Short mmCIF file of C-alpha atoms and ligand atoms in Angstrom, two decimals:
data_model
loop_
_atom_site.label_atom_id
_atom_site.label_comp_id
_atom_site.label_asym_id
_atom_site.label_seq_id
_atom_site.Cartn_x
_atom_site.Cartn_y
_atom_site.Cartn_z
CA UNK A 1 21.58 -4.88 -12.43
CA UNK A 2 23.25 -3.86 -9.41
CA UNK A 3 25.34 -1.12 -11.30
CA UNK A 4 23.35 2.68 -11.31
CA UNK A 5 21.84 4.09 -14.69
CA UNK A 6 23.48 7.23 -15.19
CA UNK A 7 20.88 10.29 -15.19
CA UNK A 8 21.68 13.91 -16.25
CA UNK A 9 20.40 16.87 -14.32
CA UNK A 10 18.26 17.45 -17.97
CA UNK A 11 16.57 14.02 -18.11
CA UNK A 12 15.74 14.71 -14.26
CA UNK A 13 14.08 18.12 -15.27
CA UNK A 14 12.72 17.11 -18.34
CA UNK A 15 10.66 14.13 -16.22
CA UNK A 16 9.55 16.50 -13.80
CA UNK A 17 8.41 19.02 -16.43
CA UNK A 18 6.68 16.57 -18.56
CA UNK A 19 5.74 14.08 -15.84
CA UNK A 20 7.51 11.34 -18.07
CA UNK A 21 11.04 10.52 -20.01
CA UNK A 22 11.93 7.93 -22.46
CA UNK A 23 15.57 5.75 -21.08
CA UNK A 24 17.77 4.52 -23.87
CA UNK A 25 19.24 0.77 -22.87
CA UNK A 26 18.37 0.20 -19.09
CA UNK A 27 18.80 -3.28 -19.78
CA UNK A 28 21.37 -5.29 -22.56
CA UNK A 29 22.67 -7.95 -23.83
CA UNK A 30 22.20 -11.44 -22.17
CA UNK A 31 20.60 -9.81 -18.82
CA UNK A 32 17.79 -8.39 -21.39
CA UNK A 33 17.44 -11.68 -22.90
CA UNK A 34 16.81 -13.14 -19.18
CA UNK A 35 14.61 -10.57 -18.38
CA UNK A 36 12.44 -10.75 -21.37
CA UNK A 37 12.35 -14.72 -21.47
CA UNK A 38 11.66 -14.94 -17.37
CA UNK A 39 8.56 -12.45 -17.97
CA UNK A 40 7.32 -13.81 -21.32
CA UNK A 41 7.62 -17.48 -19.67
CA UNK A 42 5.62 -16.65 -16.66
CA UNK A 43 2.97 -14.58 -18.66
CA UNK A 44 2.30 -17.14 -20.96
CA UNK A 45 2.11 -19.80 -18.42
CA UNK A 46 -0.37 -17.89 -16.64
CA UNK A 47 -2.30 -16.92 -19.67
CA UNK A 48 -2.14 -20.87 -21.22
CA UNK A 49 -4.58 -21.71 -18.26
CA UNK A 50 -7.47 -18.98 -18.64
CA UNK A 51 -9.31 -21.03 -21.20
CA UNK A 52 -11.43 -18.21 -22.04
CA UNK A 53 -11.87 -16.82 -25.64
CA UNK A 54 -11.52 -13.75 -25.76
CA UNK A 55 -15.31 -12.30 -26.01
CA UNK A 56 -15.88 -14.38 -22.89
CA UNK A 57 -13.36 -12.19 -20.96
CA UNK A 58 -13.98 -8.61 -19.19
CA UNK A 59 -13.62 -5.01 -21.28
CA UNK A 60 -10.30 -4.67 -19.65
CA UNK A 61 -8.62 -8.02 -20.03
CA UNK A 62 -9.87 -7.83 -23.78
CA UNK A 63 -7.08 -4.75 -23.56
CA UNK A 64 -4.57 -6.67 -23.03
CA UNK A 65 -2.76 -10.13 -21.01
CA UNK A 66 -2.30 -8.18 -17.43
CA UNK A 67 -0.30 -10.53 -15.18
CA UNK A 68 0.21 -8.39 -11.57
CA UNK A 69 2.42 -9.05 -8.84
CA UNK A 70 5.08 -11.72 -10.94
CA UNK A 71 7.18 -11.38 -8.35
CA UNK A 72 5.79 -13.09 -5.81
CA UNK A 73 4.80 -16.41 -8.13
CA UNK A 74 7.98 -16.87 -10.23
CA UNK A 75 11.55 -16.84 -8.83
CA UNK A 76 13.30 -15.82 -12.43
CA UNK A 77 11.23 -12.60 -12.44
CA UNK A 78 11.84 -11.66 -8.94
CA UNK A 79 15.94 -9.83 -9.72
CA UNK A 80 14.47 -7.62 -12.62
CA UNK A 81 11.48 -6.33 -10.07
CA UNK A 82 13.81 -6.06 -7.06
CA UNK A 83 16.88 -4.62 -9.52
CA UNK A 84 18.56 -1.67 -7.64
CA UNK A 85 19.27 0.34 -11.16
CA UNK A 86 15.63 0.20 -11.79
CA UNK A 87 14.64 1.21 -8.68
CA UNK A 88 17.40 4.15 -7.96
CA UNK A 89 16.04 5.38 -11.54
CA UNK A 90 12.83 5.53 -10.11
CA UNK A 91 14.59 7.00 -6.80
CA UNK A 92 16.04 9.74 -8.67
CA UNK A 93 13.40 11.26 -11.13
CA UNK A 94 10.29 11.12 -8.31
CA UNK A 95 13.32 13.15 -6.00
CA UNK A 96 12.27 11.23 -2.44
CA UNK A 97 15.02 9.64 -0.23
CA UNK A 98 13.54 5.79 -0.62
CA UNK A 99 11.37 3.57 -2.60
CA UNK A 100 9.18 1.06 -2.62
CA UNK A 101 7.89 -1.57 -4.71
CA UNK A 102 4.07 -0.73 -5.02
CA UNK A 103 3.18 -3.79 -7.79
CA UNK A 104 4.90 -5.10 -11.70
CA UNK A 105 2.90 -5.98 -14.14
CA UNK A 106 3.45 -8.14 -17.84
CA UNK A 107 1.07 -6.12 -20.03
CA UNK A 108 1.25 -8.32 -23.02
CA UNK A 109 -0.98 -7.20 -25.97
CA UNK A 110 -2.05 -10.01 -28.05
CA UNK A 111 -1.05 -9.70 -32.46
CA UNK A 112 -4.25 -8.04 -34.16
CA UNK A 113 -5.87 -6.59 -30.98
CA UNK A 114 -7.70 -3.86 -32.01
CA UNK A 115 -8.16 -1.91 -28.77
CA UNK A 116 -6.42 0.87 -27.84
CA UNK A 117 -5.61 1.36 -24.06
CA UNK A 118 -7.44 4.44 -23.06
CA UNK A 119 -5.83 7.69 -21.93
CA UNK A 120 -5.97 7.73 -18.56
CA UNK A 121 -4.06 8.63 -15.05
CA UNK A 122 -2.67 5.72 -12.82
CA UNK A 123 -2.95 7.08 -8.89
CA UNK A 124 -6.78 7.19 -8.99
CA UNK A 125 -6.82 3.25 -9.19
CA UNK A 126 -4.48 2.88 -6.11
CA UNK A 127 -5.50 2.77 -2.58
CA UNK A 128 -2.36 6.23 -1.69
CA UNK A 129 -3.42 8.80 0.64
CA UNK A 130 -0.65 10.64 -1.14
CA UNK A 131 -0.55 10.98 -4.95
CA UNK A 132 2.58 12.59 -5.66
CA UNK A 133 5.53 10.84 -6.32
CA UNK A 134 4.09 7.58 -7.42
CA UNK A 135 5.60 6.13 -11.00
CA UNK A 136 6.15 3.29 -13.08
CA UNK A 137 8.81 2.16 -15.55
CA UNK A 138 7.03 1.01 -18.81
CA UNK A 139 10.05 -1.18 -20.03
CA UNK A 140 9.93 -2.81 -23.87
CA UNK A 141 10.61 -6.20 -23.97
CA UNK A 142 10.54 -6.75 -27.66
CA UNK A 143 10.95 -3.75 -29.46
CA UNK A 144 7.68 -1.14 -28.94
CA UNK A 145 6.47 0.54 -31.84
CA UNK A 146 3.03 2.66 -33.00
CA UNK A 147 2.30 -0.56 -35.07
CA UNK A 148 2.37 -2.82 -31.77
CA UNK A 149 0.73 -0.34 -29.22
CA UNK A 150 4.09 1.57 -27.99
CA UNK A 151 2.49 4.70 -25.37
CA UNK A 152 2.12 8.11 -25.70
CA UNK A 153 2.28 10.87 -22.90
CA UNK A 154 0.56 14.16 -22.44
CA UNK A 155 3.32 16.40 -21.25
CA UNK A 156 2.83 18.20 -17.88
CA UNK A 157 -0.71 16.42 -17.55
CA UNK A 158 0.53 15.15 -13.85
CA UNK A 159 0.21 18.84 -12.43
CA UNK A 160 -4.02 17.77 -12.45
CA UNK A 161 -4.38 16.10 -9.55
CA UNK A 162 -8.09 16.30 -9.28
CA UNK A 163 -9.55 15.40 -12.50
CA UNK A 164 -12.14 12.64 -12.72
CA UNK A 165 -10.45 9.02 -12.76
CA UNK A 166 -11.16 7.20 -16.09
CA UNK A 167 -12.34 3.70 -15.77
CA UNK A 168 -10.05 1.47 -17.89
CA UNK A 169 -12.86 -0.61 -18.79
CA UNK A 170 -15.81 2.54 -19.70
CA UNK A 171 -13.58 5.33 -21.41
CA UNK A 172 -14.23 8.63 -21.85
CA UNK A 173 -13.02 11.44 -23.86
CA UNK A 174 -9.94 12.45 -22.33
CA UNK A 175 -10.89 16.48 -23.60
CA UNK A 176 -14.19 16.04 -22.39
CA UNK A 177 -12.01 15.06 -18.29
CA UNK A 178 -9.49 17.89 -18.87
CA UNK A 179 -10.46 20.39 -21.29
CA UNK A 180 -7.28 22.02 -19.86
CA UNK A 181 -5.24 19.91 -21.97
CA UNK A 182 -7.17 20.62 -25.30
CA UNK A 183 -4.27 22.28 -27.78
CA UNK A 184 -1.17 20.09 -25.56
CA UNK A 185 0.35 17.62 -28.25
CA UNK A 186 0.77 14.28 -27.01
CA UNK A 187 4.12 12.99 -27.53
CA UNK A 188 4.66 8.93 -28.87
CA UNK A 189 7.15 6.78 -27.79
CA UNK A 190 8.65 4.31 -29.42
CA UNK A 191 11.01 2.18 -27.51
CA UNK A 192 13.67 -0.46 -28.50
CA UNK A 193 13.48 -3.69 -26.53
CA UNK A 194 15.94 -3.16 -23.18
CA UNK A 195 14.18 0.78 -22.93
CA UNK A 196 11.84 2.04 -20.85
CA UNK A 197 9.57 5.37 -20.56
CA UNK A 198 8.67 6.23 -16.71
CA UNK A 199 5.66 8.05 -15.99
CA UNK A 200 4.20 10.14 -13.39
CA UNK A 201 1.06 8.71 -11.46
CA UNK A 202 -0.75 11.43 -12.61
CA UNK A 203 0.45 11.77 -16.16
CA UNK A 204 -1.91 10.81 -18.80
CA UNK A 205 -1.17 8.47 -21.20
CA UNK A 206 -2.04 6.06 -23.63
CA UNK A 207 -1.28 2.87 -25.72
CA UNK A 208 -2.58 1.98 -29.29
CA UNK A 209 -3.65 -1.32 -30.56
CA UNK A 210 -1.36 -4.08 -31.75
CA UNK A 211 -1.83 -4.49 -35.32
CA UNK A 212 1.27 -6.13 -36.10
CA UNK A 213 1.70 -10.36 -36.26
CA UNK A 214 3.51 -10.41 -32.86
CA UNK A 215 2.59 -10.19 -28.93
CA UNK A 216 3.22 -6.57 -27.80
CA UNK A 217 5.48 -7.34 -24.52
CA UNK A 218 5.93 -4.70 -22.14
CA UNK A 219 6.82 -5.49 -18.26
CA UNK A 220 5.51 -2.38 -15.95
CA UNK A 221 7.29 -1.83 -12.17
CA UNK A 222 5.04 0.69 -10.29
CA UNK A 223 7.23 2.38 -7.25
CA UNK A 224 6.02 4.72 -4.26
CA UNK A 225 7.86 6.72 -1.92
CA UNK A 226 8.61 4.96 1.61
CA UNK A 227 5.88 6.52 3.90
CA UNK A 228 3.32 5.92 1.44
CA UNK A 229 -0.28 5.30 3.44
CA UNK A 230 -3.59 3.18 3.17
CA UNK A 231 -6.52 4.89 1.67
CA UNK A 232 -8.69 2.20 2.03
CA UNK A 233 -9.86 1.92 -1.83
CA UNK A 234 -10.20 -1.62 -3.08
CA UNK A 235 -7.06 -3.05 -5.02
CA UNK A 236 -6.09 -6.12 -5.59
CA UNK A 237 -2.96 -5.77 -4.01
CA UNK A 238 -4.50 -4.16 -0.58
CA UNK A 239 -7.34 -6.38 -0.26
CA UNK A 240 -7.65 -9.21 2.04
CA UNK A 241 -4.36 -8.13 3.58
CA UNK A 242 -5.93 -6.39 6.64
CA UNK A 243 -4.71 -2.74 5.83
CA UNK A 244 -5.93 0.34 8.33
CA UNK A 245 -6.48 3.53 6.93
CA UNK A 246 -3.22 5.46 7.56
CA UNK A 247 -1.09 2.43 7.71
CA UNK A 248 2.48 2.74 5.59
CA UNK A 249 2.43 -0.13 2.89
CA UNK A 250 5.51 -1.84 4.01
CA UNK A 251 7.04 -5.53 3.29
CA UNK A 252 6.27 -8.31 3.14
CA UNK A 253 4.39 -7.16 -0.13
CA UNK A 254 6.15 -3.81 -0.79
CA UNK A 255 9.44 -3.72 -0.32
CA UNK A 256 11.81 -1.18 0.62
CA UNK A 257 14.34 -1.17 -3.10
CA UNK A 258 17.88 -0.61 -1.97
CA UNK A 259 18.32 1.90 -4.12
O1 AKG B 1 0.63 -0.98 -21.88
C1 AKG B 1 -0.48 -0.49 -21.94
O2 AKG B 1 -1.28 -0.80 -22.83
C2 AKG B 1 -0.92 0.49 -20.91
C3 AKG B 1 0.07 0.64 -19.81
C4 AKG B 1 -0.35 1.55 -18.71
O3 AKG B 1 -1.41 2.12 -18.72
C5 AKG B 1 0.57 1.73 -17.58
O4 AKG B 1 1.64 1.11 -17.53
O5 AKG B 1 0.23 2.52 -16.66
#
């Protein structure tokens, strides 16, 4: 994990075209297999003590099993969020001199869940001042596919910075929030387990329902540029923490990546 991901000059200008790439093989072999059973063991140890069925639960956890901020709880997850080849990935697409770790995620869909995650853009949930360099690395676990609710991207959606955020939980129709992108073809992504998509903060996108036997197990690390400031918008990895408007978001939470 220490070892860099090799990027061409393409792949760099196709992600900042597009405002998203797919990455063959970021992760193999046996380190795979630790990453994927370190996240899928602290997910489902998580999940295993909400009792809740499912109709009990919120809109947006009926999406999908979101566990935020692994890191911090379970020592076996901690490498693969902290990994310098993810993060230098990250480093080079976005273009900035230094990242940070802004939160990861385990976004686990559960077999035969019928909901679709809506399209929508990431930044407008996060409490940035700036919105511009922010993305995550969507990273298969198991093996993504449009039977299991792989993603889709709208291609050059991130250069609308000031559309109308779409509430994961009360979606609207993406044409009816950016009629600009009526006639742009979204593109589908299908990933084998160890790849990864990364996506602009601002680029739409989209992930369909599971309808296949098995948990759909994907493992999201969100980055910002160093420098990145406060806004003061609720989040629930900003609040309680004492945060001024203007403030950098530095460690202990989110880390400078070596990278
Ligand atoms: O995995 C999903 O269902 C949605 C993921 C997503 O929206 C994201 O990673 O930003």
């Amino acid at each position: 994990l220490g070892q860099e991901y090799p990027l061409t000059e393409d792949q760099i200008s196709a992600y900042r075209r597009d405002g998203f790439i797919a990455l063959e093989g970021v992760i193999t072999g046996a380190e795979l297999q630790a990453m994927r059973d370190a996240v899928a063991g602290a997910v489902e140890a998580e999940d295993r003590e909400d009792l809740r069925p499912m109709d009990e639960r919120s809109a947006c956890e009926q999406l999908f099993i979101q566990k935020v901020n692994l890191w911090q709880r379970h020592e076996a997850v901690k490498p693969f969020v902290m990994a310098r080849r993810f993060a230098s990935i990250a480093r080079r697409l976005a273009g900035v001199p230094a990242v940070r770790l802004w939160h990861d995620q385990g976004l686990f869909k559960k077999p035969h869940n019928g909901r679709a995650t809506p399209w929508h853009q990431d930044v407008h949930y996060w409490p940035h001042q700036q919105m511009q360099h922010q993305l995550s690395m969507w990273l298969a676990l198991k093996d993504a596919t449009v039977e299991n609710g792989c993603m889709s991207f709208v291609p050059g959606s991130q250069k609308f910075p000031d559309l109308e955020p779409i509430d994961l939980c009360e979606p609207k129709d993406l044409y009816k929030v950016a009629p600009q992108l009526k006639g742009v073809r979204a593109r589908t992504c299908e990933l084998k387990a160890g790849s990864c998509t990364f996506h602009h903060g601002l680029c739409f996108h989209y992930a369909g329902p599971n309808r296949s036997d098995q948990m759909r197990e994907a493992f999201v690390v969100i980055y910002m540029p160093d420098g990145t400031t406060y806004s003061k918008l609720s989040h629930i990895c900003t609040d309680g923490g004492g945060w001024q408007v203007g403030q950098p978001l530095t460690e202990p939470m989110f880390p400078l990546l070596g990278a």
